[in-house]
Short mmCIF file of C-alpha atoms and ligand atoms in Angstrom, two decimals:
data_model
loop_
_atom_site.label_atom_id
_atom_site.label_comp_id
_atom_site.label_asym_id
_atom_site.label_seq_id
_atom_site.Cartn_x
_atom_site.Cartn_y
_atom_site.Cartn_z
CA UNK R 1 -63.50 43.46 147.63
CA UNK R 2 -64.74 46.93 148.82
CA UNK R 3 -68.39 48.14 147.41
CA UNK R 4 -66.89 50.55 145.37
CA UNK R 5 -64.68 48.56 143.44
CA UNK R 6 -67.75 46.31 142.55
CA UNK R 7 -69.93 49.56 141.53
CA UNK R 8 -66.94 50.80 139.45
CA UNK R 9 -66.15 47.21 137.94
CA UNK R 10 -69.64 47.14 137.08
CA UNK R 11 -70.16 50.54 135.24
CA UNK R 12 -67.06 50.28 133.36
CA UNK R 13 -69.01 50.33 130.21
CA UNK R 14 -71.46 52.82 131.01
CA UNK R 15 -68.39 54.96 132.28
CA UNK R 16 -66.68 54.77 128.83
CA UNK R 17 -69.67 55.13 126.78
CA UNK R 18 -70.81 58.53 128.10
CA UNK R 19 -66.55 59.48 128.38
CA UNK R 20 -66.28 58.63 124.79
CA UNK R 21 -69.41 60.73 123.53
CA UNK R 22 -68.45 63.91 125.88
CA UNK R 23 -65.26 64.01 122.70
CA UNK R 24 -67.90 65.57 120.39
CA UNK R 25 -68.29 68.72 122.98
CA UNK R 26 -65.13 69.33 124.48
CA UNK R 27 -62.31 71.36 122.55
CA UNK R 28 -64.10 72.29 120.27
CA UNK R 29 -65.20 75.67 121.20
CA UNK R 30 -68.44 76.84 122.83
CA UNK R 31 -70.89 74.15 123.65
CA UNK R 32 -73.96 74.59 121.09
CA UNK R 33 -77.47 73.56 121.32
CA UNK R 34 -76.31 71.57 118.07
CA UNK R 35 -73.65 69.47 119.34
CA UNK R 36 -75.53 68.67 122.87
CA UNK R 37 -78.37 67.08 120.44
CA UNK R 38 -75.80 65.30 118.92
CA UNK R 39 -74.36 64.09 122.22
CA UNK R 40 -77.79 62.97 123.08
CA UNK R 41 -78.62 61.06 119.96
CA UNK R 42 -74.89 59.80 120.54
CA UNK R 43 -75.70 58.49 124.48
CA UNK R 44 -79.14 57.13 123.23
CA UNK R 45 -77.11 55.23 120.54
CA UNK R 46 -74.37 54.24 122.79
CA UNK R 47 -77.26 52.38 124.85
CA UNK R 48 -76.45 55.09 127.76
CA UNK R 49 -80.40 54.20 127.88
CA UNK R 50 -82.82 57.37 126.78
CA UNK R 51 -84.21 58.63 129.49
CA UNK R 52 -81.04 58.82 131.40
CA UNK R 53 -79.54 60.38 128.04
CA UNK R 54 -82.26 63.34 128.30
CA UNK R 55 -81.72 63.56 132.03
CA UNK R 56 -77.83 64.31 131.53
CA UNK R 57 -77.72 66.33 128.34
CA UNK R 58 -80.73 68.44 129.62
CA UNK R 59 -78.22 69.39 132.48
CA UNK R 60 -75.88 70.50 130.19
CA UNK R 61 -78.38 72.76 127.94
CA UNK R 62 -78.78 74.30 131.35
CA UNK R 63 -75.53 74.63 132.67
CA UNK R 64 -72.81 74.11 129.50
CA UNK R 65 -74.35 75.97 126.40
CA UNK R 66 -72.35 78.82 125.27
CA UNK R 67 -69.34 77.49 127.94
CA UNK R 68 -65.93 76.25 126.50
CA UNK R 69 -65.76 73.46 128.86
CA UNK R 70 -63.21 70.46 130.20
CA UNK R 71 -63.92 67.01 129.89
CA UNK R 72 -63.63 67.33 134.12
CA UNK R 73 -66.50 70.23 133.97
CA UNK R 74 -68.85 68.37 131.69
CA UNK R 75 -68.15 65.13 133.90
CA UNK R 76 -68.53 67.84 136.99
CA UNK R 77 -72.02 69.21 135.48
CA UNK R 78 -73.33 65.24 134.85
CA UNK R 79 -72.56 64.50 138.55
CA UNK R 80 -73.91 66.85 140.03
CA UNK R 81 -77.18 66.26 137.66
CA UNK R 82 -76.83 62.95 138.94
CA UNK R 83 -76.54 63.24 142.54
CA UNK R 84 -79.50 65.51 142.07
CA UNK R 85 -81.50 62.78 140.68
CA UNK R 86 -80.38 60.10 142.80
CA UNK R 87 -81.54 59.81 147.13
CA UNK R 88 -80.03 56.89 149.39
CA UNK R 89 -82.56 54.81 150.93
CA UNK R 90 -83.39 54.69 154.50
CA UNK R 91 -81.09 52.34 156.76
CA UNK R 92 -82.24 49.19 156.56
CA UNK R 93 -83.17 48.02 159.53
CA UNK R 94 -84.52 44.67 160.86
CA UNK R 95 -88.22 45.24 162.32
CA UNK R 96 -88.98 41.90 163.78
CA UNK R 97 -87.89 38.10 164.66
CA UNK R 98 -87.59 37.17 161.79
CA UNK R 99 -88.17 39.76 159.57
CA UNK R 100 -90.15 39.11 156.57
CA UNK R 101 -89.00 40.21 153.49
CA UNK R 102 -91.14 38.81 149.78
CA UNK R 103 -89.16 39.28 146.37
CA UNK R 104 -91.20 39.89 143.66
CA UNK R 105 -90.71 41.00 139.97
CA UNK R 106 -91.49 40.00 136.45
CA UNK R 107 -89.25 37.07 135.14
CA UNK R 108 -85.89 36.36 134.46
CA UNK R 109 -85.14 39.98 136.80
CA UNK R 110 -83.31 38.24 138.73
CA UNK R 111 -84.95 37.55 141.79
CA UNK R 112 -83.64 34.19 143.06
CA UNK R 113 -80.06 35.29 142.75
CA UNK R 114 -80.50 38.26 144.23
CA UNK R 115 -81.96 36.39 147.27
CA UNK R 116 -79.27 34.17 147.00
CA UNK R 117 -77.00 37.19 147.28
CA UNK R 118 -78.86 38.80 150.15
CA UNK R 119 -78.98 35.10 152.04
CA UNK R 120 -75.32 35.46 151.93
CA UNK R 121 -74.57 38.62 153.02
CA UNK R 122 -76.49 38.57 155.49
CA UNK R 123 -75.25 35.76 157.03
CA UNK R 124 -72.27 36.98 156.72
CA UNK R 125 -73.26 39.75 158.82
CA UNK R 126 -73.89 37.14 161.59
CA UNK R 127 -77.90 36.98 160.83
CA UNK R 128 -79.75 33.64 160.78
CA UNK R 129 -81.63 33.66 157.54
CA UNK R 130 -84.19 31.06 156.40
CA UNK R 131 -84.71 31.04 152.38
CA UNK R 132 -88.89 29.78 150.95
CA UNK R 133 -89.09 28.56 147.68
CA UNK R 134 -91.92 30.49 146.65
CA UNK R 135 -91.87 30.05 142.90
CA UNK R 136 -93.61 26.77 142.82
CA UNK R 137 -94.15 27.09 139.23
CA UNK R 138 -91.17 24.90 138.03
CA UNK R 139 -89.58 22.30 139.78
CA UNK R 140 -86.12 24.36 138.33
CA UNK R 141 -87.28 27.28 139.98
CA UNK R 142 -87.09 25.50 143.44
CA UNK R 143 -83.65 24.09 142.58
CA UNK R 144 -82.35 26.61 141.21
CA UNK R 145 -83.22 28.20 144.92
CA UNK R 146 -82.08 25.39 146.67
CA UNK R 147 -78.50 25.62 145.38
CA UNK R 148 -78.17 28.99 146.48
CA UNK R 149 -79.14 28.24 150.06
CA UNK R 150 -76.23 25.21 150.20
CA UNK R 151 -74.02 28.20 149.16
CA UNK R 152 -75.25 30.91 151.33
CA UNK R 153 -75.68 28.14 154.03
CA UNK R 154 -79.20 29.39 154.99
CA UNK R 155 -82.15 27.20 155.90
CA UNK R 156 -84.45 26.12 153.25
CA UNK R 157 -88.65 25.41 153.03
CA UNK R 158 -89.78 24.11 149.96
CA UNK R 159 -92.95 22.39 148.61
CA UNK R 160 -94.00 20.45 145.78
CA UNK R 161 -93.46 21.87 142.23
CA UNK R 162 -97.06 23.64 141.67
CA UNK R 163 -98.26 23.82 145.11
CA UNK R 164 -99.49 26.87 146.79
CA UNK R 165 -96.78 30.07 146.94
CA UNK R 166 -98.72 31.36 149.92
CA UNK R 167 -98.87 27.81 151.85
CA UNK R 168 -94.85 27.89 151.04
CA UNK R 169 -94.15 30.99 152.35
CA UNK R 170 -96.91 30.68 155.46
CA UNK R 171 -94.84 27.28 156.65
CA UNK R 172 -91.69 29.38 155.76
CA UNK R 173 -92.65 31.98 158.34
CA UNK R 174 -93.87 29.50 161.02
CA UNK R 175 -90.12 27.61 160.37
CA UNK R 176 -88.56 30.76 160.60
CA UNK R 177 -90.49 32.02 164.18
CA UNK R 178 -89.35 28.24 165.64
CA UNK R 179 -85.91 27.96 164.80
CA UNK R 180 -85.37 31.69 165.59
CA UNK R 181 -84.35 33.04 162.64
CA UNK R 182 -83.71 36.95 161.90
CA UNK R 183 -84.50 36.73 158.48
CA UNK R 184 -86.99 34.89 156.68
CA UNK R 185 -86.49 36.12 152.12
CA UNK R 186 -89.25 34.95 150.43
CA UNK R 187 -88.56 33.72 146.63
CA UNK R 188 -91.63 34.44 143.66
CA UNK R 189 -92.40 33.15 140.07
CA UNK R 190 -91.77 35.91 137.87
CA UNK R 191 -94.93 37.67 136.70
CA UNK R 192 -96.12 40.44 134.33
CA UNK R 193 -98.01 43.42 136.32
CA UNK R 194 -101.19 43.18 134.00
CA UNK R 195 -101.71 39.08 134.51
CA UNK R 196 -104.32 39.35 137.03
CA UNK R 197 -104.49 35.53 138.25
CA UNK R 198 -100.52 36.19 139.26
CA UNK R 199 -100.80 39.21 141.00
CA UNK R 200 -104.06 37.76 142.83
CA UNK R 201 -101.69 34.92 143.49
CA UNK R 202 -99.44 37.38 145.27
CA UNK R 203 -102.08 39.28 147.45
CA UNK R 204 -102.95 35.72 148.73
CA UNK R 205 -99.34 35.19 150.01
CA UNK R 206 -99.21 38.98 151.45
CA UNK R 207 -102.71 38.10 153.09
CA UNK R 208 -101.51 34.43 154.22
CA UNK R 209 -98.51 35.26 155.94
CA UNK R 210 -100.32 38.13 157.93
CA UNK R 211 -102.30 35.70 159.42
CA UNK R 212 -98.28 35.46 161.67
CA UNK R 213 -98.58 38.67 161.90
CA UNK R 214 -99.97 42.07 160.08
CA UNK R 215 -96.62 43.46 159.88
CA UNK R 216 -95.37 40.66 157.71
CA UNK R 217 -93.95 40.85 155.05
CA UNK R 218 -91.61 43.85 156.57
CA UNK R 219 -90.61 44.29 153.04
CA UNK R 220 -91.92 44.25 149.49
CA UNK R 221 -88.98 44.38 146.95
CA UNK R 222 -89.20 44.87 143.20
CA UNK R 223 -86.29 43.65 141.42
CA UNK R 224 -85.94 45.18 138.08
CA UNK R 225 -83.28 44.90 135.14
CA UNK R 226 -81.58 47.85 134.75
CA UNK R 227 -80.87 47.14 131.09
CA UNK R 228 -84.68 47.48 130.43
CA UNK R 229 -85.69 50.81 129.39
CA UNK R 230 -89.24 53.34 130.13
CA UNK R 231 -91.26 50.12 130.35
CA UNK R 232 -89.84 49.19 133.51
CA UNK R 233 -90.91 52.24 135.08
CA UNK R 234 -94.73 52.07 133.99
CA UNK R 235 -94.79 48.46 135.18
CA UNK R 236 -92.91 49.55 138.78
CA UNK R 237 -95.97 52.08 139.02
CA UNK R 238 -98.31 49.44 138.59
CA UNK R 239 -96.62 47.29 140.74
CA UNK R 240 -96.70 49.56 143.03
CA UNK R 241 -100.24 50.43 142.94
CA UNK R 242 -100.97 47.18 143.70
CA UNK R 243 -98.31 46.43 146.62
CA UNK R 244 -96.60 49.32 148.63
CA UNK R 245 -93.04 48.23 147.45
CA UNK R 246 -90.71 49.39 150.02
CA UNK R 247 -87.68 49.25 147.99
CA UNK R 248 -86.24 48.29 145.24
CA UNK R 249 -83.10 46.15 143.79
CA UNK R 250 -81.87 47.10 140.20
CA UNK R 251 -79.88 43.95 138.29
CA UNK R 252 -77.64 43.66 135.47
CA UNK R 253 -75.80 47.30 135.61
CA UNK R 254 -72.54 45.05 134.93
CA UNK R 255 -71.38 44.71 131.15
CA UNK R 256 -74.05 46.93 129.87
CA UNK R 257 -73.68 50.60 128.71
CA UNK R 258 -77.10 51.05 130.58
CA UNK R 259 -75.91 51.98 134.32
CA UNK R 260 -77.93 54.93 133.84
CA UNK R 261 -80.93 53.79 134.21
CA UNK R 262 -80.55 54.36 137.92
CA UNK R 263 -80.95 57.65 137.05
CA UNK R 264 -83.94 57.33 135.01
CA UNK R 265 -85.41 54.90 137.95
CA UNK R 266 -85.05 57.20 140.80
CA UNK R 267 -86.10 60.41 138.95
CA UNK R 268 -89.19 59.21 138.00
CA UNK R 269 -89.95 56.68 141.39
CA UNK R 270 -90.70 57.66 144.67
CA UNK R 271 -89.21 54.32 145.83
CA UNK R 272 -85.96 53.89 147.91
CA UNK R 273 -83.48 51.92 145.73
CA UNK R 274 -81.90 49.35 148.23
CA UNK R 275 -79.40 47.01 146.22
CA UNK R 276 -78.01 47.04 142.71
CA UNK R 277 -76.96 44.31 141.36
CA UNK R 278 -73.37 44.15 139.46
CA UNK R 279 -72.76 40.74 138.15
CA UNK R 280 -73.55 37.00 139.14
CA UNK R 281 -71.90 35.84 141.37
CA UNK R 282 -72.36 36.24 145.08
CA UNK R 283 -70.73 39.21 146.27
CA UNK R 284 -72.18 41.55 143.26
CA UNK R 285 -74.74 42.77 145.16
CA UNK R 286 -74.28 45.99 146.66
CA UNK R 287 -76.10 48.40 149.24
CA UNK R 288 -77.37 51.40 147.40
CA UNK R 289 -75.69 54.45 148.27
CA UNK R 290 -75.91 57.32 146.13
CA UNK R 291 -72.30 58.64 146.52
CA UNK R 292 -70.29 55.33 145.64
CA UNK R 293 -72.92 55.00 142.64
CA UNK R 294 -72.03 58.86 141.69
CA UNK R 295 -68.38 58.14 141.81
CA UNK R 296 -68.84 54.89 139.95
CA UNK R 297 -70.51 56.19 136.98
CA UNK R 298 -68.26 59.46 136.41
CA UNK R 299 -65.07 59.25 138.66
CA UNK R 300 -61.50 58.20 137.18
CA UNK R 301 -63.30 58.00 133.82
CA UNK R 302 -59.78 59.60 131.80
CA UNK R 303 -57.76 57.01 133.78
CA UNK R 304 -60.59 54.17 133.14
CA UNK R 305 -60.39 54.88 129.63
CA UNK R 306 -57.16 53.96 128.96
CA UNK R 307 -57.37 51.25 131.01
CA UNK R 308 -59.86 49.61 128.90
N1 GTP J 1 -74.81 40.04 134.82
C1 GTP J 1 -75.72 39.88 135.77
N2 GTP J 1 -76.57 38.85 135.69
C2 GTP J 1 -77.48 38.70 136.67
C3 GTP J 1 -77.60 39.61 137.75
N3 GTP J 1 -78.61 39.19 138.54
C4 GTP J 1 -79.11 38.08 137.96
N4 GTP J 1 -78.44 37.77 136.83
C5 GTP J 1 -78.66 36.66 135.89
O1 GTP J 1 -79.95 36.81 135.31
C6 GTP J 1 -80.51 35.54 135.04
C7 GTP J 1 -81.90 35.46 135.69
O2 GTP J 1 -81.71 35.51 137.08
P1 GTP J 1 -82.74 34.85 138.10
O3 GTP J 1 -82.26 35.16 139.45
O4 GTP J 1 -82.99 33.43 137.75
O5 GTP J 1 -84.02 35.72 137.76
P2 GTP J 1 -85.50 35.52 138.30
O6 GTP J 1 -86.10 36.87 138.41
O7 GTP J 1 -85.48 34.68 139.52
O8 GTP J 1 -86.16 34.72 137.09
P3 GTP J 1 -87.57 33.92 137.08
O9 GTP J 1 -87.63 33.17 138.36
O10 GTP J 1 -87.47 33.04 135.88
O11 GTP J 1 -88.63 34.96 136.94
C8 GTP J 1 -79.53 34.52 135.59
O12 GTP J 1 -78.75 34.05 134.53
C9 GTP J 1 -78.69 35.31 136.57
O13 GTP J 1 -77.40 34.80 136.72
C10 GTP J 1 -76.68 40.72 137.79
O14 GTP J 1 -76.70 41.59 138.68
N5 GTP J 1 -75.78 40.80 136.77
MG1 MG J 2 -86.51 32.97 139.99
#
């Protein structure tokens, strides 16, 4: 299955929630400042997710008010709003043997299957990939974990439940640099940016691993759930503060009306988006690339519509 047809699976909902609320403005005479507040009060109720509702009807107070407009030119002004808003990341490149990547977020984001996903993909891509059960916290955690390297077919370090994250991902490193593997992913306990003991517990497995070497981890990636709303972006700046996050992966845009909040993400972060995630199993994890997002959210829409 191609990328796009994932994206567009994925933002089916999102796609027919901002179609359906575009009916109050089109035909029905010139657009007025009345009927775009409706359409925003509309998207915010359709769970289009607020901030992305703002970002889109703001475009069309720009560009639409006093305009008789086509479903096609309201879709037209969204998208290019959108592709405005939205920047593809750097290539991702691999910067050493193995290169380090550490998964953090706060919990139930999604971390472990998204490294599960990632594990898979690229191995599929012909990459040796060692997986570290970093959450020690629970011993489900490290199961949980384990089952997606048997399925991904990647090599595995774990420890005890409730030993040391940074001794975990340290031996993970050091099994990674022996066997020659290209990439080492690095699974965390989810934790809250304002419990101080966790995110201590997270410098110490940044400052552990350097002791390899100072370039590790290559990459720091926040995963977020894209269903969650303003919050997420406050805590991403703290986050952020704290660790240079060099990308990020955004979860759950499948089944929800809240695709948006890519929008909302990369307006108000200065952090490349790398993966979105578009259901659970292990292919529904896609590179982000702004186009193929773009088209997802606001292409075929009529023809979606009646499909659904
Ligand atoms: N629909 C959907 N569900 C997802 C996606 N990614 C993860 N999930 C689900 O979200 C739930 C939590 O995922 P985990 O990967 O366990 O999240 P986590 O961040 O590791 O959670 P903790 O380790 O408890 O902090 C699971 O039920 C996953 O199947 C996604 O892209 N779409
Ligand atoms: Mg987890």
């Amino acid at each position: 299955m191609g990328f796009l047809s994932v994206i567009k699976g994925g933002l089916t909902k999102t796609r027919n929630a901002l179609l359906s609320e575009l009916k109050g403005i089109v035909g029905a005479g010139k657009i007025t400042d009345e009927m775009l507040e409706n359409l925003e009060e509309h998207l915010i109720k359709a769970d289009v997710g607020v901030e992305a509702a703002f970002l889109l009807t703001d475009a069309l107070r720009e560009n639409a008010l006093g305009k008789s407009l086509s479903t096609e030119e309201v879709l037209g002004i969204m998208r290019t709003e959108a592709e405005r808003l939205l920047s593809d990341p750097p290539p991702f490149e691999l910067k050493g043997k193995p290169h380090v990547i550490l998964v953090i977020g706060v919990n139930g984001a999604g971390k472990t299957t998204t490294i599960g996903k990632l594990a898979s993909r690229f191995i599929s891509e012909g990459k040796k990939v060692l997986i570290a059960a970093g959450d020690t916290f629970r011993a489900a955690a490290i199961e949980q974990l384990e089952a997606w390297a048997e399925r991904s077919q990647a090599d595995f370090v774990k420890h005890q439940e409730g030993s040391d994250p940074a001794a975990v991902a340290y031996d993970a490193c050091e099994a990674a640099k022996a066997r020659g593997c290209d990439v080492v992913l690095i699974d965390t306990a989810g934790r809250l940016h304002n419990k101080d003991h966790l995110m201590e517990e997270l410098r110490k497995v940044v400052r552990v691993i350097k002791k390899h070497d100072p370039s590790y981890p290559h990459d720091l990636w926040l995963v977020i759930d894209g269903n969650t709303g303003q919050n997420t972006i406050n805590q991403t700046k703290v986050f952020h503060q704290s660790f240079p996050l060099t990308g990020l992966v955004i979860t759950k845009l499948d089944g929800t009306a809240k695709g948006g909040s890519v929008l909302s993400i990369s307006s108000a972060l200065q952090i490349p988006i790398r993966w979105i995630g578009m259901g659970e199993q292990i292919h529904q994890l896609v590179p982000f690339n702004k186009q193929e997002y773009v088209e997802g959210l606001f292409e075929n829409a009529l023809s979606n519509e009646d499909a659904n």
